[in-house]
Coordinates of C-alpha atoms in Angstrom, one line a residue:
X219 CA 4.5 -14.9 24.8
X220 CA 1.1 -14.8 26.5
X221 CA -0.9 -12.4 28.6
X222 CA -3.4 -13.1 31.3
X223 CA -6.9 -11.7 31.9
X224 CA -8.6 -11.7 35.3
X225 CA -12.4 -12.1 35.3
X226 CA -14.7 -11.6 38.4
X227 CA -11.9 -12.2 40.8
X228 CA -11.1 -15.6 39.4
X229 CA -7.6 -16.8 38.5
X230 CA -6.2 -15.2 35.4
X231 CA -6.5 -17.1 32.2
X232 CA -3.7 -17.1 29.7
X233 CA -4.3 -15.3 26.4
X234 CA -2.4 -16.3 23.3
X235 CA -0.3 -13.9 21.3
X236 CA -2.7 -14.2 18.4
X237 CA -5.7 -13.3 20.7
X238 CA -3.8 -10.4 22.1
X239 CA -3.2 -9.2 18.6
X240 CA -6.8 -9.5 17.6
X241 CA -8.0 -7.6 20.7
X242 CA -5.4 -4.9 20.1
X243 CA -6.5 -4.5 16.5
X244 CA -10.2 -4.3 17.5
X245 CA -9.4 -1.5 19.9
X246 CA -7.3 0.3 17.4
X247 CA -10.0 0.1 14.7
X248 CA -12.7 1.2 17.2
X249 CA -10.6 4.2 18.3
X250 CA -10.1 5.1 14.6
X251 CA -13.8 4.8 13.9
X252 CA -14.7 7.0 16.9
X253 CA -12.0 9.6 16.3
X254 CA -12.9 13.2 15.4
X255 CA -9.5 14.0 13.9
X256 CA -7.3 11.6 11.9
X257 CA -4.6 11.9 9.3
X258 CA -6.4 9.4 7.1
X259 CA -9.5 7.3 7.5
X260 CA -9.3 4.2 5.4
X261 CA -12.7 3.7 3.6
X262 CA -12.7 -0.1 4.0
X263 CA -13.1 0.3 7.8
X264 CA -16.4 2.1 7.4
X265 CA -19.9 0.6 7.8
X266 CA -21.7 -0.9 4.9
X267 CA -23.9 2.2 4.8
X268 CA -20.8 4.4 4.6
X269 CA -19.3 2.2 1.9
X270 CA -22.4 2.3 -0.2
X271 CA -22.4 6.1 0.0
X272 CA -19.3 6.0 -2.1
X273 CA -21.6 5.5 -5.1
X274 CA -23.7 8.6 -4.3
X275 CA -23.5 10.8 -7.4
X276 CA -21.7 8.2 -9.5
X277 CA -24.2 8.9 -12.3
X278 CA -22.0 11.9 -13.0
X279 CA -19.1 9.6 -14.1
X280 CA -21.2 6.9 -15.9
X281 CA -24.6 6.7 -17.4
X282 CA -26.6 4.5 -15.0
X283 CA -29.3 3.9 -17.6
X284 CA -26.9 1.8 -19.6
X285 CA -27.2 -2.0 -19.3
X286 CA -25.2 -3.6 -16.5
X287 CA -22.0 -5.6 -17.2
X288 CA -22.0 -9.3 -17.9
X289 CA -18.7 -11.1 -17.8
X290 CA -16.6 -8.1 -18.5
X291 CA -18.6 -5.9 -20.9
X292 CA -20.5 -2.7 -20.4
X293 CA -19.2 -0.5 -17.6
X294 CA -16.1 -2.8 -17.2
X295 CA -15.1 -1.9 -20.7
X296 CA -15.6 1.7 -20.0
X297 CA -13.2 1.5 -17.0
X298 CA -10.7 -0.4 -19.1
X299 CA -10.8 2.3 -21.8
X300 CA -10.4 5.1 -19.3
X301 CA -7.4 3.4 -17.6
X302 CA -5.7 2.8 -21.0
X303 CA -6.1 6.4 -21.8
X304 CA -4.7 7.7 -18.5
X305 CA -1.7 5.4 -18.8
X306 CA -1.2 5.9 -22.5
X307 CA -1.3 2.2 -23.4
X308 CA -3.1 0.4 -26.2
X309 CA -5.5 -1.5 -23.9
X310 CA -6.3 -2.5 -20.3
X311 CA -8.0 -5.4 -18.6
X312 CA -9.9 -5.2 -15.3
X313 CA -9.0 -7.9 -12.7
X314 CA -10.7 -8.6 -9.4
X315 CA -7.3 -8.6 -7.6
X316 CA -3.8 -7.3 -8.3
X317 CA -2.3 -10.7 -7.3
X318 CA -4.1 -12.2 -10.2
X319 CA -3.3 -9.4 -12.6
X320 CA 0.4 -9.6 -12.0
X321 CA 0.6 -13.4 -12.2
X322 CA -1.2 -13.3 -15.5
X323 CA 0.9 -10.5 -16.9
X324 CA 4.2 -12.2 -16.1
X325 CA 2.9 -15.5 -17.2
X326 CA 2.1 -14.0 -20.6
X327 CA 5.5 -12.4 -20.8
X328 CA 7.2 -15.7 -20.0
X329 CA 5.4 -17.3 -22.9
X330 CA 6.7 -14.5 -25.2
X331 CA 10.3 -14.4 -23.9
X332 CA 10.7 -18.2 -23.3
X333 CA 12.0 -17.4 -19.8
X334 CA 9.9 -17.9 -16.6
X335 CA 12.5 -16.1 -14.4
X336 CA 11.3 -12.8 -12.9
X337 CA 13.8 -10.5 -11.3
X338 CA 12.4 -8.4 -8.4
X339 CA 13.2 -6.8 -5.1
X340 CA 13.2 -9.0 -1.9
X341 CA 10.6 -6.7 -0.4
X342 CA 8.3 -6.8 -3.5
X343 CA 4.7 -7.6 -2.8
X344 CA 4.7 -11.1 -4.4
X345 CA 7.7 -12.1 -2.3
X346 CA 6.3 -10.8 1.0
X347 CA 2.5 -11.0 0.9
X348 CA 1.4 -13.6 -1.7
X349 CA 2.4 -17.0 -0.2
X350 CA 4.8 -17.8 -3.1
X351 CA 2.0 -17.4 -5.6
X352 CA 4.3 -16.8 -8.5
X353 CA 6.0 -20.2 -8.2
X354 CA 3.2 -22.3 -6.8
X355 CA 0.4 -21.1 -9.0
X356 CA 2.0 -19.7 -12.2
X357 CA 5.2 -21.6 -12.6
X358 CA 7.3 -18.5 -12.4
X359 CA 10.7 -18.4 -10.8
X360 CA 11.4 -15.2 -8.8
X361 CA 15.0 -14.1 -8.2
X362 CA 15.9 -11.3 -5.9
X363 CA 18.0 -8.5 -7.2
X364 CA 18.6 -6.8 -3.8
X365 CA 17.2 -6.6 -0.3
X366 CA 18.4 -3.1 0.4
X367 CA 15.6 -0.6 1.4
X368 CA 15.5 1.0 -2.0
X369 CA 14.7 0.1 -5.6
X370 CA 17.3 -1.9 -7.5
X371 CA 20.0 0.0 -9.3
X372 CA 20.9 -0.1 -12.9
X373 CA 24.2 -1.8 -12.0
X374 CA 22.4 -4.5 -10.0
X375 CA 20.1 -5.2 -13.0
X376 CA 23.0 -5.1 -15.5
X377 CA 25.4 -7.3 -13.5
X378 CA 22.9 -9.8 -12.0
X379 CA 24.5 -13.3 -12.4
X380 CA 21.5 -15.1 -13.8
X381 CA 19.4 -14.5 -16.9
X382 CA 15.8 -13.4 -16.5
X383 CA 13.0 -12.7 -18.9
X384 CA 11.2 -10.0 -16.9
X385 CA 12.1 -7.3 -14.5
X386 CA 9.3 -6.3 -12.0
X387 CA 9.6 -2.9 -10.3
X388 CA 7.2 -2.0 -7.5
X389 CA 6.6 1.8 -7.6
X390 CA 6.6 2.9 -4.8
X391 CA 8.2 0.1 -2.9
X392 CA 5.8 -0.1 0.0
X393 CA 7.7 -2.3 2.5
X394 CA 10.8 -0.1 2.2
X395 CA 8.9 3.0 3.2
X396 CA 6.9 3.8 0.0
X397 CA 10.2 4.8 -1.6
X398 CA 10.8 5.7 -5.3
X399 CA 14.0 6.2 -7.3
X400 CA 14.8 9.5 -9.0
X401 CA 13.5 9.7 -12.5
X402 CA 17.0 9.4 -14.0
X403 CA 17.7 6.3 -11.8
X404 CA 14.4 4.7 -13.0
X405 CA 15.1 5.2 -16.7
X406 CA 18.6 3.8 -16.2
X407 CA 17.2 0.7 -14.5
X408 CA 14.8 0.2 -17.4
X409 CA 17.6 0.7 -19.9
X410 CA 19.7 -1.9 -18.1
X411 CA 16.9 -4.4 -18.4
X412 CA 16.4 -3.7 -22.1
X413 CA 20.2 -4.3 -22.6
X414 CA 19.5 -7.8 -21.3
X415 CA 16.5 -8.3 -23.6
X416 CA 14.2 -8.4 -20.6
X417 CA 10.7 -7.0 -20.5
X418 CA 9.8 -4.5 -17.8
X419 CA 6.6 -4.7 -15.7
X420 CA 5.6 -2.1 -13.2
X421 CA 3.8 -3.2 -10.0
X422 CA 2.0 0.2 -9.9
X423 CA -0.5 -0.5 -7.2
X424 CA 0.2 3.0 -6.0
X425 CA 1.5 4.4 -9.3
X426 CA -1.2 7.1 -9.2
X427 CA 0.6 9.0 -6.4
X428 CA 4.1 9.0 -8.0
X429 CA 3.6 12.0 -10.4
X430 CA 4.7 14.6 -7.8
X431 CA 8.0 12.8 -7.0
X432 CA 8.8 12.1 -10.6
X433 CA 7.6 15.4 -12.0
X434 CA 6.0 13.5 -14.9
X435 CA 2.4 12.7 -15.9
X436 CA 1.1 9.2 -15.5
X437 CA 1.4 8.3 -19.2
X438 CA 5.0 9.2 -19.3
X439 CA 5.8 7.2 -16.3
X440 CA 3.9 4.2 -17.6
X441 CA 5.5 4.5 -21.0
X442 CA 8.8 3.2 -19.5
X443 CA 7.3 -0.2 -18.9
X444 CA 6.0 -2.9 -21.2
X445 CA 3.1 -3.5 -18.9
X446 CA 1.7 -1.8 -15.8
X447 CA -0.6 -3.0 -13.0
X448 CA -2.7 -0.4 -11.0
X449 CA -5.0 -0.8 -8.0
X450 CA -8.3 0.9 -7.5
X451 CA -8.6 0.8 -3.7
X452 CA -5.1 1.6 -2.2
X453 CA -4.9 5.2 -3.3
X454 CA -8.3 5.8 -4.9
X455 CA -10.6 4.4 -2.2
X456 CA -12.6 2.0 -4.3
X457 CA -14.1 -1.3 -3.2
X458 CA -11.3 -3.3 -4.8
X459 CA -10.1 -4.4 -8.2
X460 CA -7.1 -3.8 -10.4
X461 CA -6.2 -3.3 -14.0
X462 CA -3.4 -4.5 -16.2
X463 CA -2.4 -2.1 -19.0
X464 CA -0.2 -2.7 -22.0
X465 CA -0.1 -3.6 -25.7
X466 CA -3.3 -5.0 -27.2
X467 CA -1.9 -8.5 -27.9
X468 CA -0.8 -8.9 -24.3
X469 CA -4.2 -7.7 -23.0
X470 CA -6.1 -10.0 -25.3
X471 CA -4.1 -13.0 -23.9
X472 CA -4.4 -11.7 -20.4
X473 CA -8.2 -11.7 -20.7
X474 CA -8.1 -15.4 -21.7
X475 CA -5.9 -16.2 -18.6
X476 CA -8.2 -14.0 -16.5
X477 CA -11.0 -16.4 -17.4
X478 CA -8.8 -19.5 -16.6
X479 CA -7.8 -18.0 -13.2
X480 CA -11.5 -17.5 -12.2
X481 CA -11.4 -13.7 -12.7
X482 CA -14.2 -13.6 -15.3
X483 CA -16.7 -12.6 -12.7
X484 CA -20.4 -12.5 -13.8
X485 CA -21.1 -8.9 -12.6
X486 CA -18.7 -6.4 -11.1
X487 CA -20.5 -3.1 -11.5
X488 CA -20.3 -2.0 -7.9
X489 CA -16.6 -2.3 -7.7
X490 CA -16.1 -0.9 -11.2
X491 CA -18.3 2.1 -10.5
X492 CA -16.3 2.8 -7.3
X493 CA -13.1 2.7 -9.3
X494 CA -14.6 5.2 -11.8
X495 CA -15.6 7.4 -8.8
X496 CA -12.1 7.2 -7.4
X497 CA -10.5 8.2 -10.7
X498 CA -12.8 11.2 -10.9
X499 CA -12.7 12.3 -7.3
X500 CA -9.5 11.1 -5.6
X501 CA -6.9 11.0 -8.4
X502 CA -6.9 14.8 -8.9
X503 CA -6.4 15.2 -5.1
X504 CA -3.4 12.9 -4.7
X505 CA -0.8 15.7 -5.5
X506 CA -2.3 17.7 -2.6
X507 CA -2.0 14.7 -0.3
X508 CA 1.6 14.2 -1.2
X509 CA 2.4 17.9 -0.7
X510 CA 0.7 17.9 2.7
X511 CA 2.5 14.6 3.7
X512 CA 5.7 16.6 3.6
X513 CA 4.3 19.2 6.0
X514 CA 3.1 16.4 8.3
X515 CA 6.5 14.6 8.1
X516 CA 8.4 17.7 9.0
X517 CA 6.1 18.5 11.9
X518 CA 6.4 15.0 13.3
X519 CA 10.2 15.2 13.4
X520 CA 10.0 18.6 15.1
X521 CA 7.4 17.3 17.5
X522 CA 9.5 14.4 18.6
X523 CA 12.5 16.6 19.1
X524 CA 10.5 19.1 21.2
X525 CA 9.1 16.2 23.3
X526 CA 12.5 14.9 24.1
X527 CA 12.2 11.5 22.4
X528 CA 15.8 10.3 22.3
X529 CA 15.7 9.1 18.7
X530 CA 13.0 9.2 16.0
X531 CA 13.0 8.8 12.3
X532 CA 10.6 9.7 9.5
X533 CA 11.4 7.6 6.5
X534 CA 11.8 8.9 3.8
X535 CA 12.8 12.2 5.3
X536 CA 10.9 13.9 2.6
X537 CA 8.1 11.5 1.7
X538 CA 8.0 10.4 -1.9
X539 CA 4.2 9.8 -1.8
X540 CA 1.4 10.6 0.6
X541 CA 2.5 7.6 2.7
X542 CA 5.7 7.1 4.8
X543 CA 7.1 5.3 7.8
X544 CA 7.8 6.5 11.4
X545 CA 10.4 4.6 13.5
X546 CA 10.7 5.0 17.2
X547 CA 12.9 3.3 19.9
X548 CA 10.2 1.5 21.9
X549 CA 8.7 -1.9 21.9
X550 CA 5.6 -2.7 19.8
X551 CA 3.4 -3.2 22.9
X552 CA 4.4 0.2 24.4
X553 CA 3.8 2.1 21.1
X554 CA 0.6 0.3 20.3
X555 CA -1.0 1.1 23.6
X556 CA 0.1 4.7 23.6
X557 CA -1.4 5.2 20.1
X558 CA -4.6 3.5 21.0
X559 CA -5.0 5.3 24.2
X560 CA -4.5 8.7 22.5
X561 CA -7.4 7.9 20.2
X562 CA -9.6 6.6 22.9
X563 CA -8.9 9.5 25.3
X564 CA -8.6 12.5 23.0
X565 CA -10.6 11.4 19.9
X566 CA -7.5 12.3 17.9
X567 CA -5.6 9.5 16.1
X568 CA -2.1 10.3 15.1
X569 CA -0.9 6.8 14.3
X570 CA -3.8 4.8 12.8
X571 CA -1.9 1.7 11.6
X572 CA -0.3 -1.1 13.6
X573 CA 3.4 -1.1 14.7
X574 CA 5.9 -3.7 13.6
X575 CA 9.2 -4.7 15.3
X576 CA 12.2 -3.6 13.3
X577 CA 14.9 -4.6 15.8
X578 CA 15.4 -4.9 19.5
X579 CA 13.4 -2.1 21.1
X580 CA 12.7 -0.4 17.7
X581 CA 9.4 -0.5 15.9
X582 CA 7.8 1.3 12.9
X583 CA 4.4 2.2 11.6
X584 CA 3.0 3.5 8.3
X585 CA 1.4 7.0 8.1
X586 CA -1.1 7.7 5.4
X587 CA -2.0 11.4 4.7
X588 CA -5.4 11.7 3.1
X589 CA -8.2 14.2 2.7
X590 CA -8.8 14.4 6.5
X591 CA -5.2 15.5 7.1
X592 CA -5.6 18.6 4.9
X593 CA -7.3 20.2 7.9
X594 CA -4.2 19.7 10.1
X595 CA -1.7 22.5 10.4
X596 CA 1.9 21.8 11.4
X597 CA 1.1 23.1 14.9
X598 CA -1.8 20.6 15.1
X599 CA 0.6 17.8 14.3
X600 CA 3.2 18.9 16.9
X601 CA 0.5 19.2 19.5
X602 CA -0.7 15.6 18.7
X603 CA 2.9 14.4 19.0
X604 CA 3.1 15.9 22.5
X605 CA -0.1 14.1 23.5
X606 CA 1.2 10.9 22.1
X607 CA 4.6 11.1 23.8
X608 CA 3.0 11.8 27.2
X609 CA 1.2 8.5 26.9
X610 CA 4.2 6.8 25.5
X611 CA 6.2 7.9 28.5
X612 CA 3.6 6.5 30.8
X613 CA 3.5 3.2 29.0
X614 CA 7.2 2.9 28.8
X615 CA 7.5 3.6 32.5
X616 CA 4.9 1.0 33.3
X617 CA 6.6 -1.6 31.1
X618 CA 9.9 -0.9 32.8
X619 CA 8.4 -1.3 36.2
X620 CA 6.8 -4.6 35.2
X621 CA 10.1 -5.9 33.9
X622 CA 11.9 -4.9 37.1
X623 CA 9.2 -6.7 39.2
X624 CA 9.4 -9.8 37.1
X625 CA 13.2 -9.8 37.5
X626 CA 12.9 -9.6 41.3
X627 CA 10.3 -12.4 41.4
X628 CA 12.6 -14.6 39.4

């Protein structure tokens, strides 16, 4: 599919789908940057000056008169010790990326179990977003327990037809809607893996925000697994980076592999300091974000009903974390344009993320409720829905007219 752009009265030039997508994203980001009201403003979209401001006051969380880090010592070790303490593990290792951290963790476990097969969900991050890194880079063999939009069940783990050395669980499962199991379900799944003599690894990129749903502290959640990966930018707003936490022998070996994988970076203090700042400032606020996400989700449902949208879904109905999905019965183009126009015209952004097709005439987007959303009341959300739907109706009507015209021309 391609579009056309007319310039100075000249014949329209075709625009590729990729170029259309780039232009749309640029408009969406600009609308978000210029908005006065948003549900969440991702830090990575800020200017360099705004990003550097994240380190303002960081002397309160680390002594800036201490020597800088060199190849993983100093402030890096301080962060590793803090993460191990929060998760209740013997040790932790800082990694530049979560992709590297998890490959290293599961490679190390494969050496211990003698089995390179990793059981995971079909929607798990390594399966969807990492270009087959497990198999192409680390020699691991991923097998899919299920593709259902939920975490694997104990029965699926116990009855899986092939042996596997490690079970990987993404908590929450982002591409299924940031969903989590109930605590009893999670412990049953872990027990089923243990029955098969498999180790359990948590992809906990967003583990920080699961405590409200589970009703358990971080260290108790992490204690179910043999190793845990956490991210410092997805929930905590840092510049990047990740940590692998687990028993000391595993972490010692992981640091050796970190070096082999090119993760032994000369100096990482800006990223590490931003992680320490996130743990100090954002981590205590996450339960409030989760609680308010439930208010926002309910108001969204009510707003769409009041606006007469024929079908709308907030998934999960009661969000498990401060992030969730919204599904609507319109094409991606129509929804994208309505969302962008709302930001451009009202300086209020209700849907900051892109839309993805989920079926014929159905699309979904992710909603992240962060500090900025705490100022929104339920009435504010419902009002923003009404403004969005008014533009959605206009865009849907225009799209329908265009389709009719095209049909007549043909």
